[in-house]
Short mmCIF file of C-alpha atoms in Angstrom, two decimals:
data_model
loop_
_atom_site.label_atom_id
_atom_site.label_comp_id
_atom_site.label_asym_id
_atom_site.label_seq_id
_atom_site.Cartn_x
_atom_site.Cartn_y
_atom_site.Cartn_z
CA MET A 1 0.00 0.00 0.00
CA GLY A 2 2.79 2.40 0.93
CA GLY A 3 4.70 1.44 -2.19
CA ALA A 4 1.64 2.15 -4.31
CA PHE A 5 1.35 5.67 -2.91
CA VAL A 6 5.09 6.34 -3.25
CA GLY A 7 5.29 4.93 -6.77
CA ALA A 8 2.29 6.98 -7.91
CA ALA A 9 3.70 10.11 -6.25
CA VAL A 10 7.13 9.73 -7.89
CA LEU A 11 5.66 9.35 -11.38
CA ALA A 12 3.25 12.23 -10.76
CA ARG A 13 6.14 14.51 -9.72
CA LEU A 14 8.07 13.63 -12.86
CA GLY A 15 5.00 14.15 -15.04
CA ARG A 16 4.19 17.52 -13.51
CA ARG A 17 7.58 18.81 -14.65
CA ILE A 18 6.58 18.30 -18.27
CA GLY A 19 2.97 19.41 -17.79
CA LEU A 20 1.19 16.02 -17.74
CA PRO A 21 -1.96 15.41 -15.63
CA THR A 22 -1.72 12.90 -12.78
CA ILE A 23 -4.45 10.46 -13.86
CA PRO A 24 -2.51 8.65 -16.64
CA LEU A 25 0.60 8.61 -14.44
CA PHE A 26 -1.21 6.88 -11.58
CA ILE A 27 -2.47 4.29 -14.09
CA LEU A 28 1.05 3.90 -15.49
CA ALA A 29 2.39 3.33 -11.96
CA GLY A 30 -0.11 0.49 -11.52
CA ILE A 31 0.93 -1.06 -14.83
CA LEU A 32 4.65 -0.85 -14.06
CA LEU A 33 4.37 -2.13 -10.47
CA GLY A 34 1.64 -4.71 -11.12
CA PRO A 35 1.75 -8.47 -11.65
CA HIS A 36 1.74 -8.30 -15.45
CA THR A 37 4.99 -6.35 -15.82
CA PRO A 38 8.50 -7.78 -15.17
CA GLY A 39 10.37 -6.23 -12.25
CA VAL A 40 9.13 -5.05 -8.87
CA VAL A 41 5.63 -6.31 -8.09
CA LEU A 42 3.98 -4.44 -5.22
CA VAL A 43 0.54 -6.02 -5.52
CA SER A 44 0.24 -9.49 -7.00
CA ASP A 45 -3.57 -9.52 -6.99
CA PRO A 46 -5.49 -6.34 -7.99
CA HIS A 47 -8.44 -7.51 -5.86
CA ASP A 48 -6.33 -6.86 -2.75
CA LEU A 49 -7.02 -3.15 -3.29
CA GLY A 50 -10.65 -3.73 -4.27
CA MET A 51 -12.32 -2.04 -1.29
CA LEU A 52 -9.88 0.89 -1.27
CA SER A 53 -10.35 1.32 -5.02
CA ALA A 54 -14.14 1.33 -4.58
CA LEU A 55 -13.81 3.94 -1.84
CA GLY A 56 -11.68 6.07 -4.18
CA LEU A 57 -14.39 5.88 -6.84
CA VAL A 58 -17.09 6.82 -4.32
CA LEU A 59 -15.11 9.83 -3.09
CA LEU A 60 -14.40 11.01 -6.65
CA LEU A 61 -18.10 11.13 -7.51
CA PHE A 62 -19.05 12.45 -4.07
CA TYR A 63 -16.68 15.38 -4.60
CA LEU A 64 -18.13 15.99 -8.06
CA GLY A 65 -21.62 16.14 -6.53
CA LEU A 66 -20.43 18.67 -3.97
CA GLU A 67 -19.12 20.93 -6.73
CA PHE A 68 -22.23 20.60 -8.88
CA HIS A 69 -25.22 22.84 -8.20
CA ILE A 70 -28.58 22.76 -9.95
CA ASP A 71 -28.47 26.57 -9.95
CA ASP A 72 -25.42 26.35 -12.25
CA LEU A 73 -27.53 24.55 -14.83
CA LYS A 74 -30.29 27.16 -14.56
CA ALA A 75 -27.86 30.08 -14.72
CA GLY A 76 -26.21 28.74 -17.87
CA GLY A 77 -29.40 29.20 -19.81
CA ARG A 78 -30.35 28.04 -23.24
CA ASN A 79 -26.90 28.39 -24.85
CA MET A 80 -25.24 26.10 -22.31
CA ALA A 81 -27.91 23.42 -22.75
CA ILE A 82 -27.60 23.57 -26.54
CA ALA A 83 -23.78 23.48 -26.52
CA GLY A 84 -23.75 20.59 -24.03
CA GLY A 85 -26.42 18.70 -25.95
CA ILE A 86 -24.50 19.07 -29.21
CA TYR A 87 -21.28 17.90 -27.59
CA LEU A 88 -22.93 14.79 -26.14
CA ALA A 89 -24.88 14.00 -29.31
CA LEU A 90 -21.75 14.11 -31.46
CA ASN A 91 -19.38 12.28 -29.13
CA VAL A 92 -21.77 9.70 -27.65
CA GLY A 93 -23.22 9.07 -31.11
CA ALA A 94 -19.75 8.63 -32.60
CA GLY A 95 -18.80 6.28 -29.75
CA LEU A 96 -21.91 4.17 -30.30
CA GLY A 97 -21.27 3.95 -34.04
CA PHE A 98 -17.63 3.06 -33.40
CA GLY A 99 -18.71 0.34 -30.97
CA PHE A 100 -21.06 -1.23 -33.51
CA ALA A 101 -18.33 -1.01 -36.18
CA LEU A 102 -15.96 -3.00 -33.98
CA GLY A 103 -18.57 -5.74 -33.66
CA TRP A 104 -17.82 -6.54 -30.01
CA GLY A 105 -21.50 -6.66 -28.98
CA LEU A 106 -24.42 -4.41 -28.02
CA ALA A 107 -23.46 -3.98 -24.35
CA GLU A 108 -19.86 -3.27 -25.36
CA ALA A 109 -21.03 -0.65 -27.90
CA LEU A 110 -23.08 1.10 -25.20
CA VAL A 111 -20.04 1.16 -22.91
CA LEU A 112 -17.87 2.56 -25.72
CA ALA A 113 -20.49 5.26 -26.35
CA GLY A 114 -19.93 6.49 -22.80
CA VAL A 115 -16.15 6.07 -22.95
CA LEU A 116 -15.86 8.22 -26.07
CA GLY A 117 -18.70 10.54 -25.08
CA PHE A 118 -17.67 11.99 -21.69
CA SER A 119 -14.71 14.27 -21.06
CA SER A 120 -12.75 14.21 -17.79
CA SER A 121 -13.76 16.96 -15.35
CA ALA A 122 -10.46 16.53 -13.50
CA ILE A 123 -8.34 16.97 -16.62
CA VAL A 124 -10.52 19.83 -17.91
CA THR A 125 -10.10 21.71 -14.63
CA LYS A 126 -6.34 21.17 -14.56
CA ILE A 127 -5.96 22.35 -18.14
CA LEU A 128 -7.92 25.53 -17.43
CA VAL A 129 -5.76 26.27 -14.39
CA GLU A 130 -2.43 25.42 -15.98
CA THR A 131 -3.12 27.36 -19.19
CA GLY A 132 -4.40 30.39 -17.27
CA ARG A 133 -7.75 30.42 -19.10
CA LEU A 134 -10.10 30.51 -16.13
CA GLY A 135 -10.95 34.13 -16.93
CA ASN A 136 -11.37 33.63 -20.67
CA PRO A 137 -14.87 34.06 -22.22
CA GLU A 138 -14.78 30.53 -23.71
CA THR A 139 -14.32 29.00 -20.25
CA LYS A 140 -18.03 29.54 -19.52
CA PRO A 141 -19.23 27.17 -22.30
CA VAL A 142 -16.48 24.69 -21.38
CA LEU A 143 -17.71 24.48 -17.79
CA GLY A 144 -21.31 24.53 -19.01
CA ILE A 145 -20.70 21.50 -21.20
CA THR A 146 -19.14 19.61 -18.27
CA VAL A 147 -22.20 20.43 -16.13
CA VAL A 148 -24.53 19.04 -18.83
CA GLU A 149 -22.27 15.97 -19.04
CA ASP A 150 -22.56 15.40 -15.29
CA VAL A 151 -26.36 15.49 -15.45
CA PHE A 152 -26.48 13.12 -18.42
CA LEU A 153 -23.89 10.80 -16.86
CA ALA A 154 -26.13 9.99 -13.90
CA LEU A 155 -29.02 9.09 -16.22
CA TYR A 156 -26.73 7.18 -18.58
CA LEU A 157 -25.22 4.98 -15.85
CA ALA A 158 -28.65 4.31 -14.35
CA ALA A 159 -29.94 3.19 -17.77
CA LEU A 160 -26.81 1.13 -18.50
CA GLN A 161 -26.80 -0.79 -15.22
CA PRO A 162 -29.74 -3.15 -16.02
CA ILE A 163 -28.14 -4.00 -19.37
CA LEU A 164 -24.78 -4.83 -17.79
CA SER A 165 -26.45 -6.85 -15.05
CA GLY A 166 -27.80 -9.22 -17.72
CA ALA A 167 -31.55 -8.89 -17.44
CA ASP A 168 -33.27 -12.06 -18.71
CA SER A 169 -35.96 -10.30 -20.76
CA VAL A 170 -37.22 -6.93 -21.91
CA GLY A 171 -39.75 -6.91 -19.07
CA SER A 172 -37.04 -7.67 -16.54
CA ALA A 173 -34.82 -4.93 -17.97
CA VAL A 174 -37.70 -2.43 -17.80
CA ALA A 175 -38.43 -3.45 -14.19
CA ASP A 176 -34.77 -3.09 -13.21
CA GLY A 177 -34.59 0.27 -14.95
CA ALA A 178 -37.78 1.49 -13.26
CA LYS A 179 -36.42 0.45 -9.86
CA ALA A 180 -33.13 2.24 -10.50
CA PHE A 181 -34.77 5.45 -11.76
CA GLY A 182 -37.26 5.33 -8.90
CA PHE A 183 -34.42 5.26 -6.40
CA LEU A 184 -32.63 8.08 -8.22
CA PHE A 185 -35.85 10.09 -8.28
CA ALA A 186 -36.24 9.64 -4.51
CA LEU A 187 -32.68 10.86 -3.96
CA ALA A 188 -33.32 13.81 -6.29
CA LEU A 189 -36.42 14.77 -4.29
CA VAL A 190 -34.39 14.73 -1.07
CA ALA A 191 -31.69 16.84 -2.76
CA ARG A 192 -34.31 19.31 -3.98
CA PHE A 193 -36.65 19.62 -1.00
CA GLY A 194 -34.83 18.07 1.98
CA THR A 195 -31.71 20.22 2.02
CA ARG A 196 -32.61 22.04 5.25
CA LEU A 197 -33.37 18.82 7.13
CA VAL A 198 -30.21 17.11 5.83
CA GLY A 199 -28.21 20.23 6.73
CA ARG A 200 -29.47 20.16 10.32
CA ILE A 201 -28.65 16.47 10.67
CA ILE A 202 -25.12 16.75 9.23
CA ASN A 203 -24.16 20.11 10.74
CA THR A 204 -21.64 20.11 13.60
CA PRO A 205 -18.81 22.48 14.56
CA ASP A 206 -16.44 19.52 15.07
CA ASP A 207 -14.48 18.72 11.87
CA GLU A 208 -13.75 15.16 13.02
CA ILE A 209 -17.41 14.29 13.52
CA LEU A 210 -18.39 16.06 10.29
CA THR A 211 -15.81 14.06 8.32
CA ILE A 212 -16.98 10.75 9.75
CA SER A 213 -20.59 11.74 9.09
CA PHE A 214 -20.28 12.68 5.41
CA ILE A 215 -18.02 9.71 4.57
CA GLY A 216 -20.45 7.38 6.31
CA ALA A 217 -23.40 8.91 4.42
CA ALA A 218 -21.63 8.69 1.05
CA VAL A 219 -20.51 5.08 1.49
CA LEU A 220 -23.84 3.95 2.97
CA VAL A 221 -25.96 5.41 0.17
CA ALA A 222 -23.46 4.08 -2.40
CA GLY A 223 -23.98 0.59 -0.96
CA VAL A 224 -27.76 0.91 -0.86
CA SER A 225 -27.68 2.17 -4.46
CA GLU A 226 -26.31 -1.19 -5.59
CA TRP A 227 -29.34 -2.94 -4.07
CA PHE A 228 -31.54 -0.86 -6.36
CA GLY A 229 -29.44 -1.52 -9.45
CA VAL A 230 -27.82 1.93 -9.47
CA ALA A 231 -24.04 2.26 -9.75
CA ASP A 232 -22.55 2.96 -6.31
CA ALA A 233 -20.70 5.98 -7.71
CA ILE A 234 -23.99 7.63 -8.70
CA GLY A 235 -25.36 7.13 -5.19
CA ALA A 236 -22.29 8.93 -3.85
CA PHE A 237 -22.77 11.68 -6.44
CA MET A 238 -26.34 12.25 -5.22
CA VAL A 239 -25.17 12.48 -1.59
CA GLY A 240 -22.62 15.08 -2.63
CA LEU A 241 -25.38 16.96 -4.45
CA MET A 242 -27.46 16.99 -1.25
CA LEU A 243 -24.66 18.02 1.12
CA GLY A 244 -23.17 20.59 -1.24
CA SER A 245 -26.25 22.77 -0.85
CA THR A 246 -26.22 22.71 2.95
CA THR A 247 -24.59 25.27 5.24
CA SER A 248 -21.76 22.75 5.82
CA GLY A 249 -21.13 22.33 2.08
CA LYS A 250 -18.00 24.49 1.86
CA ARG A 251 -16.44 22.86 4.93
CA ILE A 252 -17.17 19.39 3.56
CA LEU A 253 -15.64 20.35 0.20
CA LYS A 254 -12.45 21.40 1.97
CA LEU A 255 -12.30 18.36 4.27
CA VAL A 256 -12.93 15.76 1.55
CA HIS A 257 -10.39 17.18 -0.91
CA PRO A 258 -7.27 15.38 0.44
CA LEU A 259 -9.25 12.18 0.94
CA ARG A 260 -10.44 12.35 -2.67
CA ASP A 261 -6.86 12.83 -3.89
CA ALA A 262 -5.42 9.97 -1.82
CA PHE A 263 -8.07 7.32 -2.46
CA GLY A 264 -8.63 8.54 -6.03
CA ALA A 265 -4.97 7.81 -6.69
CA ILE A 266 -5.49 4.27 -5.39
CA PHE A 267 -8.49 3.85 -7.73
CA PHE A 268 -6.39 4.79 -10.77
CA PHE A 269 -3.42 2.74 -9.51
CA ALA A 270 -5.64 -0.32 -8.97
CA PHE A 271 -7.02 0.04 -12.48
CA GLY A 272 -3.45 0.00 -13.80
CA LEU A 273 -2.80 -3.23 -11.86
CA SER A 274 -5.51 -5.00 -13.88
CA ILE A 275 -3.94 -4.07 -17.22
CA ASN A 276 -1.64 -6.50 -18.96
CA PRO A 277 0.73 -4.52 -21.22
CA GLY A 278 0.84 -7.55 -23.50
CA ASP A 279 -2.84 -6.94 -24.35
CA LEU A 280 -2.28 -3.34 -25.49
CA PRO A 281 -0.71 -4.13 -28.91
CA GLY A 282 -3.89 -5.99 -29.87
CA VAL A 283 -5.99 -2.82 -29.50
CA VAL A 284 -3.54 -0.27 -30.92
CA TRP A 285 -5.52 0.34 -34.11
CA PRO A 286 -8.91 0.65 -32.40
CA VAL A 287 -7.34 3.08 -29.90
CA LEU A 288 -5.80 5.23 -32.64
CA ILE A 289 -9.06 5.27 -34.61
CA ALA A 290 -11.03 6.19 -31.48
CA VAL A 291 -8.57 9.01 -30.64
CA THR A 292 -8.90 10.36 -34.19
CA ILE A 293 -12.71 10.24 -34.00
CA THR A 294 -12.70 12.02 -30.63
CA PHE A 295 -10.36 14.75 -31.86
CA PHE A 296 -12.51 15.36 -34.95
CA MET A 297 -15.79 15.39 -32.99
CA ASN A 298 -14.31 17.76 -30.41
CA ALA A 299 -13.21 20.10 -33.19
CA VAL A 300 -16.72 20.09 -34.66
CA SER A 301 -18.25 20.60 -31.21
CA GLY A 302 -15.85 23.46 -30.52
CA VAL A 303 -16.81 25.21 -33.74
CA LEU A 304 -20.54 24.83 -33.10
CA ALA A 305 -20.24 25.97 -29.47
CA ALA A 306 -18.18 28.99 -30.57
CA ARG A 307 -20.85 29.95 -33.11
CA ILE A 308 -23.56 29.70 -30.46
CA TYR A 309 -21.58 32.08 -28.25
CA ARG A 310 -20.35 34.17 -31.24
CA PHE A 311 -16.68 33.41 -30.67
CA GLY A 312 -13.90 33.21 -33.24
CA PRO A 313 -11.56 30.35 -34.23
CA GLY A 314 -9.21 30.89 -31.25
CA PRO A 315 -11.85 30.27 -28.57
CA ALA A 316 -13.32 27.43 -30.67
CA ALA A 317 -9.93 25.69 -30.67
CA ASN A 318 -9.60 26.28 -26.93
CA ILE A 319 -13.01 24.68 -26.29
CA ALA A 320 -12.18 21.68 -28.49
CA THR A 321 -8.76 20.95 -26.96
CA THR A 322 -9.75 21.64 -23.34
CA LEU A 323 -12.54 19.04 -23.49
CA LEU A 324 -10.39 16.45 -25.27
CA GLY A 325 -9.20 14.52 -22.19
CA ARG A 326 -10.90 11.32 -21.06
CA GLY A 327 -10.34 9.92 -17.58
CA GLU A 328 -12.36 8.99 -14.51
CA PHE A 329 -15.71 8.39 -16.24
CA ALA A 330 -14.14 6.07 -18.81
CA LEU A 331 -12.47 4.10 -16.03
CA ILE A 332 -15.75 3.85 -14.11
CA LEU A 333 -17.30 2.29 -17.22
CA ALA A 334 -14.29 -0.01 -17.61
CA THR A 335 -14.72 -1.22 -14.03
CA MET A 336 -18.45 -1.84 -14.59
CA ALA A 337 -17.75 -3.68 -17.86
CA ALA A 338 -15.14 -5.92 -16.21
CA SER A 339 -17.55 -6.76 -13.36
CA ALA A 340 -20.26 -7.63 -15.91
CA GLY A 341 -17.94 -10.02 -17.77
CA LEU A 342 -18.00 -8.16 -21.09
CA ASP A 343 -15.44 -8.55 -23.88
CA GLU A 344 -11.93 -8.80 -22.42
CA ARG A 345 -10.62 -6.36 -25.03
CA LEU A 346 -12.56 -3.51 -23.44
CA THR A 347 -10.21 -3.03 -20.47
CA PRO A 348 -6.95 -2.69 -22.46
CA PHE A 349 -8.73 -0.59 -25.09
CA ILE A 350 -10.10 1.87 -22.50
CA ALA A 351 -6.74 1.97 -20.73
CA GLY A 352 -4.86 2.79 -23.94
CA TYR A 353 -7.49 5.31 -25.03
CA VAL A 354 -7.45 7.13 -21.68
CA LEU A 355 -3.65 7.15 -21.51
CA VAL A 356 -3.25 8.57 -25.02
CA LEU A 357 -5.90 11.29 -24.64
CA ALA A 358 -4.91 12.20 -21.07
CA VAL A 359 -1.41 12.94 -22.38
CA LEU A 360 -2.53 14.47 -25.69
CA ALA A 361 -5.16 16.84 -24.20
CA PRO A 362 -2.84 19.16 -22.22
CA LEU A 363 -0.32 19.17 -25.06
CA ALA A 364 -3.03 20.06 -27.60
CA ALA A 365 -4.52 22.71 -25.30
CA GLY A 366 -1.14 24.41 -25.04
CA ARG A 367 -0.89 24.55 -28.83
CA SER A 368 -4.52 25.25 -29.68
CA GLN A 369 -3.50 28.05 -32.04
CA TRP A 370 -2.40 25.38 -34.54
CA LEU A 371 -5.94 24.00 -34.64
CA ALA A 372 -7.41 27.51 -34.83
CA ARG A 373 -5.65 28.08 -38.16
CA LEU A 374 -7.35 25.02 -39.65
CA LEU A 375 -10.91 25.75 -38.49
CA PRO A 376 -13.37 27.03 -41.15
CA MET A 377 -14.23 30.16 -39.19
CA LYS A 378 -13.70 33.89 -39.34
CA GLU A 379 -13.12 36.32 -36.55
CA PRO A 380 -16.46 37.81 -35.42
CA LYS A 381 -16.98 41.53 -35.80
CA THR A 382 -16.27 43.50 -32.67
CA ALA A 383 -18.22 46.49 -31.47
CA LYS A 384 -15.45 48.76 -32.76
CA SER A 385 -15.52 47.25 -36.24
CA ASP A 386 -19.30 47.62 -36.29
CA GLU A 387 -18.89 51.31 -35.42
CA ASP A 388 -16.27 51.69 -38.16
CA ASP A 389 -18.59 50.03 -40.68
CA ALA A 390 -21.41 52.36 -39.63
CA GLY A 391 -19.11 55.37 -39.95
CA ALA A 392 -17.98 54.25 -43.39
CA SER A 393 -21.58 53.83 -44.52
CA GLN A 394 -22.48 57.28 -43.22
CA SER A 395 -19.51 58.81 -45.09
CA SER A 396 -20.55 57.08 -48.27
CA VAL A 397 -24.09 58.43 -47.92
CA SER A 398 -22.72 61.95 -47.32
CA GLU A 399 -20.51 61.75 -50.42
CA ARG A 400 -23.41 60.61 -52.60
CA THR A 401 -25.56 63.41 -51.19
CA SER A 402 -22.86 65.99 -51.99
CA VAL A 403 -22.55 64.75 -55.55
#
C-alpha cells in the first residue's frame, strides 16, 4: 500500500515537470508495479485493493456532486444546454457507431459510447488552471458542457446498469430500470426539498465528527444504491449533491479534498494493476481510430459551441482541446464492464485510449492556435468594427448626397 502511494507520487512529480496530468501517471504506476509487468511487483492480486479502489471511486463522484449545483444549470441558460447537448450528441453518437463497427457486442457498444462521449472533469479543470484560461470568455461554455455531461452521466449509468447486469428479458430490464430510476428520483427529491433537514442532521462544529458523518453517508448510500441496481458511484454523487447545498457544504468540500486525492490515486493505480501490457498491442488500431474520432468530434463541437456564443476560431480551438481529455468516467465504465464479464478487449482498449488522450489533451490545449488556423471560421466583428462600418456607410451616404 505504501509502495503504491510512493510509486504513484514519484511518477506524478516527474509528469508535472513536463505538464502532464496525474491520472494517466497513476495508471502507469499500476501497470509498471503490477503483476503483469516484469520487475518489482507491489501487488500481485489487484483484488487486494478492491475495497480501497471502490472507496476512491465513491469519493471522486461524491466530490463531483459537492461541486455541482442545480443553480449552475439554470444560470447557464439556453446556450449552455444547446452546446452541451451538441457535444454529447456528437461524441456519444460517434462512440456508439464506433462500438457497432468493432462488432464486439451491443453492451460493449453502449459502454464505448460512454467512454468516447464523456470528457474528464479533473483533466478539464487542470488544463484551465495550468493554461491560465479561467478568466477567458470561452471557459463559460467549457464548464457549461461539463455540467450538462454530469447530469447526463447519472441518467446514462442508471440506464446502463440493467443492461450490464444481464436482465433475462425486456420486461425484466424495464423493471430493473424502473427500480433504478425510482431510487434516483427519490434521492433527487431529497436533494431538492430536503436540504434544510439534511443540513441540520449533518451540521456540527467539530471537523472530526463532520468528516466521519459525510463519509459514512456517502458510502452507505453508495452501498444501498447497488441494491436498487444503481451504480454505487452515482449514489455517492447524489449524496454530494445533497450536502453541497447545505450550510456545511463548503467545509465538507475542503475536508474531503485530500481524501479524494489519496483514495482517487489508489483507484487509478488499482485500475493500472488490472492491465496486462501484452494486451495493449492488440488494441492499438482501435485506440488510434477512437482518438482520431474524438479529436474530430471535439473540433466540430468546438466550432458549433463557438458559433452559439459568437466566438472566433481561437476560442473554438480552446473549447475543443480543453474538453479532449478522457479519464475517470471512462475508467468507471471499464470497471463496470469488467464486473459484468463483457469482452476482455474492453479493459486494455479503455486503458490505452485514456492514456493517449490524457497525455494528448494538455499538449493540444497548449498549442490550440495550430488548430485555430485550420478551423473554417472567421473572426467575429467586434463592437469597434461595427462602429467603423457604420461610420464608413455614413460617409458614403454623405458623399453621394454631396454629388
